Coordinates of C-alpha atoms and ligand atoms in Angstrom, one line a residue:
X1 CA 0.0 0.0 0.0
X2 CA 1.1 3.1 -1.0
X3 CA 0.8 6.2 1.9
X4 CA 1.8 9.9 2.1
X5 CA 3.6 10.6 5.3
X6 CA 3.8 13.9 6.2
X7 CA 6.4 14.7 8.7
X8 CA 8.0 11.6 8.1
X9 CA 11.4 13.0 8.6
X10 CA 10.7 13.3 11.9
X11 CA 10.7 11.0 15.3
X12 CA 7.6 9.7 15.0
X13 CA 6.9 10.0 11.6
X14 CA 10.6 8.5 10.6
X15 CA 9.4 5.1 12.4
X16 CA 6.6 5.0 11.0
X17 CA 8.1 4.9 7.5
X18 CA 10.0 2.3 8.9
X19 CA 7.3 0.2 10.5
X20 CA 5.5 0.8 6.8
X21 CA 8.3 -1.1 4.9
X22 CA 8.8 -3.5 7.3
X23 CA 5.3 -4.5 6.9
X24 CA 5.7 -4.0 2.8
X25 CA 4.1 -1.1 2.4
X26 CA 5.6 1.8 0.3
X27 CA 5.5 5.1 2.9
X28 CA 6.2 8.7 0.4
X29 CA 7.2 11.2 2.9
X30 CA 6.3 15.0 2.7
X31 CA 8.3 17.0 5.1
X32 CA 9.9 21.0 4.9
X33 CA 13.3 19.3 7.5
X34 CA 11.8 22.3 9.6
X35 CA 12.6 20.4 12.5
X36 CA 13.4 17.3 11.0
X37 CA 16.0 15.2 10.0
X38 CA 17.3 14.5 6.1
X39 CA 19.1 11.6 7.7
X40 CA 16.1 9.5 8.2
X41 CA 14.5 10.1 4.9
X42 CA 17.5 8.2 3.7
X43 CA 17.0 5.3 1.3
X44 CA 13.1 6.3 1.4
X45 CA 11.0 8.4 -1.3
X46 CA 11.1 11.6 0.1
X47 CA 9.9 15.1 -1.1
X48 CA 11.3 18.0 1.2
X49 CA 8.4 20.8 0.7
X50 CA 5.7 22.3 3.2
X51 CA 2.2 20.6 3.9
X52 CA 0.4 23.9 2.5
X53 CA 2.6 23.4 -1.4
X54 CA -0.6 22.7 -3.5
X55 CA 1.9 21.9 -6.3
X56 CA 4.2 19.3 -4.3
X57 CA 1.3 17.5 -3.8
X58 CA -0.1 17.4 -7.5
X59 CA 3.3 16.5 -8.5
X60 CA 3.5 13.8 -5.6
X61 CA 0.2 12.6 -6.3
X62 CA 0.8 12.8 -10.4
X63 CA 4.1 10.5 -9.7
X64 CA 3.0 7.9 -7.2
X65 CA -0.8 7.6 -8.3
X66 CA -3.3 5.4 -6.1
X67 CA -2.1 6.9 -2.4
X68 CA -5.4 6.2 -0.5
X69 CA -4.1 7.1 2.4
X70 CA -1.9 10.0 4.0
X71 CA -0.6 9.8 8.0
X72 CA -0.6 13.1 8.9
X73 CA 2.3 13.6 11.6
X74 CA 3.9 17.0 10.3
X75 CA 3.1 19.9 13.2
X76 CA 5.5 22.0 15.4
X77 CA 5.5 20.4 18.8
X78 CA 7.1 22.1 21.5
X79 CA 4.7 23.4 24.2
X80 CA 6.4 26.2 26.0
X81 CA 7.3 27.6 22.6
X82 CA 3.8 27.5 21.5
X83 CA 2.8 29.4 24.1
X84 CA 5.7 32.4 23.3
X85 CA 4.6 31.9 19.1
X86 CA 0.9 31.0 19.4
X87 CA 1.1 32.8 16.0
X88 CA 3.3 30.6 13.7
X89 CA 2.0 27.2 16.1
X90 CA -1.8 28.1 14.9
X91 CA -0.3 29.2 11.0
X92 CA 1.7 25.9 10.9
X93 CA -0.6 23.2 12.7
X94 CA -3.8 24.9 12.0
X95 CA -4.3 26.9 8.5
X96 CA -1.5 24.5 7.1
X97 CA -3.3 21.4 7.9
X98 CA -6.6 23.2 6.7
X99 CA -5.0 23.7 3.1
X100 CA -3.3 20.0 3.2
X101 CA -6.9 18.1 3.9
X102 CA -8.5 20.3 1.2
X103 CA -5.7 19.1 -1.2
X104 CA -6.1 15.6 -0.2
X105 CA -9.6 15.5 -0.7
X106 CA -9.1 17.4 -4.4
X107 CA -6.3 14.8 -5.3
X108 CA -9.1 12.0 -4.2
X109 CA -6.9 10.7 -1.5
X110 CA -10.1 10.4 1.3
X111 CA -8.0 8.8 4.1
X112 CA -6.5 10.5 6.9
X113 CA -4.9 9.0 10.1
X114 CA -4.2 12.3 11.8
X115 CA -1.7 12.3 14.5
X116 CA -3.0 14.0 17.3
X117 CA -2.1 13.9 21.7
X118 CA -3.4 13.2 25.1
X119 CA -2.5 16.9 26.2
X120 CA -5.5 17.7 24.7
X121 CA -7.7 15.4 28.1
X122 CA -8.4 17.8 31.0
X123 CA -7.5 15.7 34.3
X124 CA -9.6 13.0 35.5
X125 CA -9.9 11.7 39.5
X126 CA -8.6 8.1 38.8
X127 CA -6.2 9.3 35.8
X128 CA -7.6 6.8 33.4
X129 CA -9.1 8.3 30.4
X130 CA -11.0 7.2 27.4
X131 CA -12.2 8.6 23.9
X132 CA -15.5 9.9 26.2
X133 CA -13.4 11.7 28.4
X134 CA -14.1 16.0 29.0
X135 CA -11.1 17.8 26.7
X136 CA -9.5 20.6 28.1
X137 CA -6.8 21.8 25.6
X138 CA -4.5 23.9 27.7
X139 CA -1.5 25.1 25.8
X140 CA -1.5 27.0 22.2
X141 CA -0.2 23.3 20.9
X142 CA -2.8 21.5 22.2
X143 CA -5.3 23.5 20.9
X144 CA -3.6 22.8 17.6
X145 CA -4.5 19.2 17.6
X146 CA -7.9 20.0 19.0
X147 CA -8.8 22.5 16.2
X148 CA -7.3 20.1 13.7
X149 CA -9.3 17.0 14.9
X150 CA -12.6 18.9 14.8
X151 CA -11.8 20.4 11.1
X152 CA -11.1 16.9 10.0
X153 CA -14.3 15.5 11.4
X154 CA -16.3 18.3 9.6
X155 CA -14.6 17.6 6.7
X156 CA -14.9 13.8 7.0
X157 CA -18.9 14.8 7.3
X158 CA -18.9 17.6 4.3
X159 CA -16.7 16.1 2.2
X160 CA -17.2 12.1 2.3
X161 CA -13.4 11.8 3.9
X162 CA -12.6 9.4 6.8
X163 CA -10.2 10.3 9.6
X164 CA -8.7 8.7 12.5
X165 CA -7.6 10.3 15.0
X166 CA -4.9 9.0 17.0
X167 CA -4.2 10.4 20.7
X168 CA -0.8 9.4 21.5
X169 CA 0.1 9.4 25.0
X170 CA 4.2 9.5 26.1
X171 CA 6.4 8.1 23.0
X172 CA 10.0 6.6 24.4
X173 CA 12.5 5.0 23.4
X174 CA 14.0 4.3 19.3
X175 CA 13.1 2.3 16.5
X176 CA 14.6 -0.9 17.8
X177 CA 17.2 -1.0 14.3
X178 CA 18.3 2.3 15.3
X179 CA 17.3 3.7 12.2
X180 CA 15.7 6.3 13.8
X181 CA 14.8 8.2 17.3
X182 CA 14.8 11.6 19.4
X183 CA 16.6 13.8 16.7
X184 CA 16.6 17.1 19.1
X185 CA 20.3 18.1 20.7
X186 CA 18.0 19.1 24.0
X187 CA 14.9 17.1 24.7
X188 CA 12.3 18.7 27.1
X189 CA 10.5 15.4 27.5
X190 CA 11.4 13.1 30.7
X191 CA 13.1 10.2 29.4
X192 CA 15.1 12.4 27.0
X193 CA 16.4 14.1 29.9
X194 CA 17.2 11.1 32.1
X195 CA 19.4 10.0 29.2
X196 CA 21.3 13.0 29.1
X197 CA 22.0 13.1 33.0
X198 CA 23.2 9.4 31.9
X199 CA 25.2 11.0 29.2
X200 CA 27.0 13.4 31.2
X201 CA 24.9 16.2 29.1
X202 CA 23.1 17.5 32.0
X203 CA 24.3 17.7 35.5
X204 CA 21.3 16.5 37.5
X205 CA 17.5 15.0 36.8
X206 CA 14.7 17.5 38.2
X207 CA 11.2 15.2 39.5
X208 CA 9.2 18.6 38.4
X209 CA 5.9 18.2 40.8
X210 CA 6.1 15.7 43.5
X211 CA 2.6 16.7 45.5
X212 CA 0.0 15.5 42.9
X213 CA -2.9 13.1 44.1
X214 CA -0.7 10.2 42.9
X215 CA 0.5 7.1 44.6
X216 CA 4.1 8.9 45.0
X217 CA 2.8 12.6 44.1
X218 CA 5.2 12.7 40.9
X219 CA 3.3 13.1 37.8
X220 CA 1.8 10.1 36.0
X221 CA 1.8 9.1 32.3
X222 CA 1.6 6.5 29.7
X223 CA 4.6 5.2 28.2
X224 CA 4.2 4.4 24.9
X225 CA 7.4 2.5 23.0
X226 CA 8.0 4.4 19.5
X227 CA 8.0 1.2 17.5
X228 CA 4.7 0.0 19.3
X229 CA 3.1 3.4 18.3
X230 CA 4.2 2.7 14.3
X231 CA 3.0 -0.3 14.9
X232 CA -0.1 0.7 15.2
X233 CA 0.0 3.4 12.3
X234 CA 0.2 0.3 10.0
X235 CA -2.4 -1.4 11.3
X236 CA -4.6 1.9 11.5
X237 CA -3.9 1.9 7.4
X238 CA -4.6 -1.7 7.2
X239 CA -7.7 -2.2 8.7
X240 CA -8.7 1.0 8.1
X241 CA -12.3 0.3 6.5
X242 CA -12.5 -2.3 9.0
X243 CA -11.8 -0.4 11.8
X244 CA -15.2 1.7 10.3
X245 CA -17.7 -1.6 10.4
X246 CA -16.5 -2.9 13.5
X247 CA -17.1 0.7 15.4
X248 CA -20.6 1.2 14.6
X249 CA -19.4 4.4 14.0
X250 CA -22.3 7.2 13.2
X251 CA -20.1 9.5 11.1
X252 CA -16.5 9.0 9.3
X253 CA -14.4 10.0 11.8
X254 CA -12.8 8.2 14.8
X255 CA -10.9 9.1 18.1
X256 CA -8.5 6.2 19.2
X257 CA -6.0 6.2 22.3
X258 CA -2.6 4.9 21.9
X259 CA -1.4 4.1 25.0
X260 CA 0.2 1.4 26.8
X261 CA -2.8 1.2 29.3
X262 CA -0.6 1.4 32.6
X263 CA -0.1 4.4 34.7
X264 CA 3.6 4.8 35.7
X265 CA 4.8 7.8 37.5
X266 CA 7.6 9.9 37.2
X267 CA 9.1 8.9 40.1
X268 CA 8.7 4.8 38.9
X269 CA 10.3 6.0 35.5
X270 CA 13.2 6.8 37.6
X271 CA 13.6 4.1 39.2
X272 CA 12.9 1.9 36.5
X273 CA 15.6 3.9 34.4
X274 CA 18.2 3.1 37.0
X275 CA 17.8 -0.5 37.2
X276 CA 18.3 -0.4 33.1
X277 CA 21.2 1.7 33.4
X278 CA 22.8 0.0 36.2
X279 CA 23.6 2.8 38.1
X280 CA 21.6 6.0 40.1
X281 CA 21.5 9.1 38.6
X282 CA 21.8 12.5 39.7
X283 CA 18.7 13.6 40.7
X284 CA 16.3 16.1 43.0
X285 CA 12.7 17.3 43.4
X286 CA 11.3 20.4 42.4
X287 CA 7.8 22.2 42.3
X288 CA 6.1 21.5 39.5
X289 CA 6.3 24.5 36.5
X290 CA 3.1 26.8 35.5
X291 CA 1.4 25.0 33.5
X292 CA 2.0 21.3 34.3
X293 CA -1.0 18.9 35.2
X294 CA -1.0 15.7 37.2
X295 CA -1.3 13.2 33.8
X296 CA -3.4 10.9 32.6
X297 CA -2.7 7.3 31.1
X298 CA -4.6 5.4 28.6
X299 CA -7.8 3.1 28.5
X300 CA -6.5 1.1 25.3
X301 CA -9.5 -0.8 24.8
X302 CA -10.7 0.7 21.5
X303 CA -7.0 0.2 19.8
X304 CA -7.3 -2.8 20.3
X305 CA -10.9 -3.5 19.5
X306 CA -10.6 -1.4 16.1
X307 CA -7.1 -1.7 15.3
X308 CA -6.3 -5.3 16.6
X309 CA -3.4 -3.5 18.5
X310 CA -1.6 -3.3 21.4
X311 CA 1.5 -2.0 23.0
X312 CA 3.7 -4.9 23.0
X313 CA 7.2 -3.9 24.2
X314 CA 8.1 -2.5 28.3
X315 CA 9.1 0.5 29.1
X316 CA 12.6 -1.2 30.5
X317 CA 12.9 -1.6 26.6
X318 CA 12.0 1.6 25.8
X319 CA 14.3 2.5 28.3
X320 CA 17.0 0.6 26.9
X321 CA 16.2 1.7 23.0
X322 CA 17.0 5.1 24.0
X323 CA 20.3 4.6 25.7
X324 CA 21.5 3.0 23.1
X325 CA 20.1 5.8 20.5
X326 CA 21.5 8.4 22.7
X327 CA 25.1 7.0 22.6
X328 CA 25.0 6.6 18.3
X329 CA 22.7 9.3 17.6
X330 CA 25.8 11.7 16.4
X331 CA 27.1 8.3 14.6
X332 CA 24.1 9.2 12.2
X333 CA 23.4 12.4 12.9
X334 CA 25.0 15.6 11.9
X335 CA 24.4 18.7 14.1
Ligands
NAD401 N1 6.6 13.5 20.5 C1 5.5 13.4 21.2 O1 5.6 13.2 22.5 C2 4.1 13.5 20.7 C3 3.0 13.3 21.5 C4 1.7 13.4 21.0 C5 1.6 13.8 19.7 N2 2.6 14.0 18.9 C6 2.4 14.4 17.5 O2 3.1 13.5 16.6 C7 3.6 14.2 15.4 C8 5.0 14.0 15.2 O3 5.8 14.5 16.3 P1 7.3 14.2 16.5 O4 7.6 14.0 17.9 O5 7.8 13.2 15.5 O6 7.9 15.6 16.1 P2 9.1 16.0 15.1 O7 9.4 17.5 15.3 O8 10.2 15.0 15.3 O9 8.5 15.8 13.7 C9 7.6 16.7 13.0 C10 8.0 16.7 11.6 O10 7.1 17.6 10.8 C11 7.9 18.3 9.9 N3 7.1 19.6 9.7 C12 6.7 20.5 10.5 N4 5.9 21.4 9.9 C13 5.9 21.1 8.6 C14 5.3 21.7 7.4 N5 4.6 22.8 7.5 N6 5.5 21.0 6.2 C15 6.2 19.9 6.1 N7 6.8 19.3 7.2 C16 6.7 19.9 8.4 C17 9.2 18.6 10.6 O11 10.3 19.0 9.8 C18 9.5 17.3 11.3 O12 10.2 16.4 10.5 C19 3.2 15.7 15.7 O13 2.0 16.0 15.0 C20 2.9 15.8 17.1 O14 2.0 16.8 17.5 C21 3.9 13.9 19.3

């Protein structure tokens, strides 16, 4: 099967390709290297051009005709500086993404798997949320996903498209080849960090937010390995009219949770990353930063229901995956 990946230069979007191919499918990537990496388009069919370029896409959909499907994984990401540029987050995620769906839908191309996030859940007493749950976008980025999950599903109604939106919760680790993994010098996300107190990049580990309602009071999340999560990208393209039927579903657009399913806190992550490592790290607690929330961690039951898929792999591994990505990153990669 052919399918358009947009941001496929990208962490997530890069293992997808590779989860595509290893399944023998033929992934065509769209991405501008804004943030991503040329590295990992390597070997791939790749067209460096922005989501909005009406005439990239003609010419992509002229020379690879019968794409049915396009992943949609191209968006800036980074919260904090979403909330300094709401201006450029809203241009690129929002009116972008507008103009790239319209195109789709002119080029005949009907079906998007949109990538879109928990951060978009308000919190929840037990932490546990489903599809049903109340939304409470609270950062410029989140609201980008929100927006763009409601525009699809209008135009899914309007325009006889089908969308599936796919909620990811926390993605660790690296494609377990090591083609691919965190490509930014200075992750802001947890395990990212841990890694580079490991690495001697960072002096010491900061537990932001130890008096939540939690078993520890250190934030809680969902885990997610990175090759689990493309895993389920390719089964979201294969049984994609299926995962229609077997829903029941009233219009043609779904919301599906990709999670592991198990709430581990920040404090657990810790520990867990020392027993991988072999050693303590450096570490301390801190309050928590305006603007953090307690967490949330998947219910995975329609994944699995709709998409026949479930997270496979332990976060020990995930662990693991992105040691060993953090010690050959600059091997492939060339800051
Ligand atoms: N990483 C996470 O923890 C996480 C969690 C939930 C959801 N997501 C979503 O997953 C998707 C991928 O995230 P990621 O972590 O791989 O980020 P990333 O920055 O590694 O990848 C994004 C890719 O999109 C490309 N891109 C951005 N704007 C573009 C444009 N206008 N035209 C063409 N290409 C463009 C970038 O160059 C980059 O390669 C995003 O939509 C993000 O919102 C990520």
């Amino acid at each position: 099967m052919k399918v358009l990946v947009t941001g496929g230069a990208g962490y997530i979007g890069s293992t997808i390709c590779s989860a595509l191919i290893d399944n023998g499918h033929e992934p065509i990537i769209l991405d501008s290297l804004v943030t991503g990496r040329e590295e990992f388009t390597r070997g791939k069919i790749f067209y460096q051009g922005d989501i909005a370029d009406k005439d990239l896409l003609e010419k992509i959909f002229s020379e690879h005709p019968g794409i049915q499907h396009a992943i949609h994984c191209a968006a800036l990401i980074v919260v904090p500086e979403s909330v300094e540029s709401p201006y450029e987050y809203y241009r690129e995620n929002v009116g972008k993404s507008l103009e790239l769906f319209h195109t789709l839908n002119r080029l005949g191309c009907k079906n998007v798997v949109f990538s879109s996030s928990a951060s978009i859940y308000d919190d929840v007493p037990n932490f546990m949320v489903t599809e049903e749950s109340p939304l409470n976008a609270r950062s410029p980025y989140a609201r980008t996903k929100y927006m763009m999950e409601m525009i699809l599903k209008d135009f899914c109604s309007a325009y006889g498209m089908k969308g599936i939106a796919l909620r990811y919760f926390n993605p660790i680790g690296a494609d377990p080849k090591m083609r691919s993994g965190v490509h930014v010098q200075f992750p802001s996300h947890v395990l990212g960090k841990l890694v580079d107190v490991a690495l001697g990049n960072d002096p010491v580990f900061r537990i932001t937010g130890v008096n939540w309602d939690t078993r520890d009071g250190s934030g809680i999340r969902d885990f997610v390995h990175i090759w689990d999560l493309a895993l389920a990208h390719v089964k979201a393209v294969e049984r994609f009219e299926e995962a229609f039927k077997d829903s029941a579903a009233i219009d043609n657009y779904l919301v599906i949770n990709l999670g592991s399913g198990d709430g581990v806190t920040v404090k657990e992550l810790v520990k867990a990353f020392e027993n991988v490592y072999g050693k303590e790290i450096n570490k301390e607690e801190a309050p928590s930063r305006p603007g953090d929330v307690p967490g949330a961690y998947a219910n995975a039951d329609r994944a699995k229901k709709l998409l026949g898929w479930q997270a496979q792999m332990s976060i020990e591994q995930g662990i693991s995956d992105a040691l060993k990505w953090g010690e050959i990153r600059e091997t492939i990669i060339k800051y």
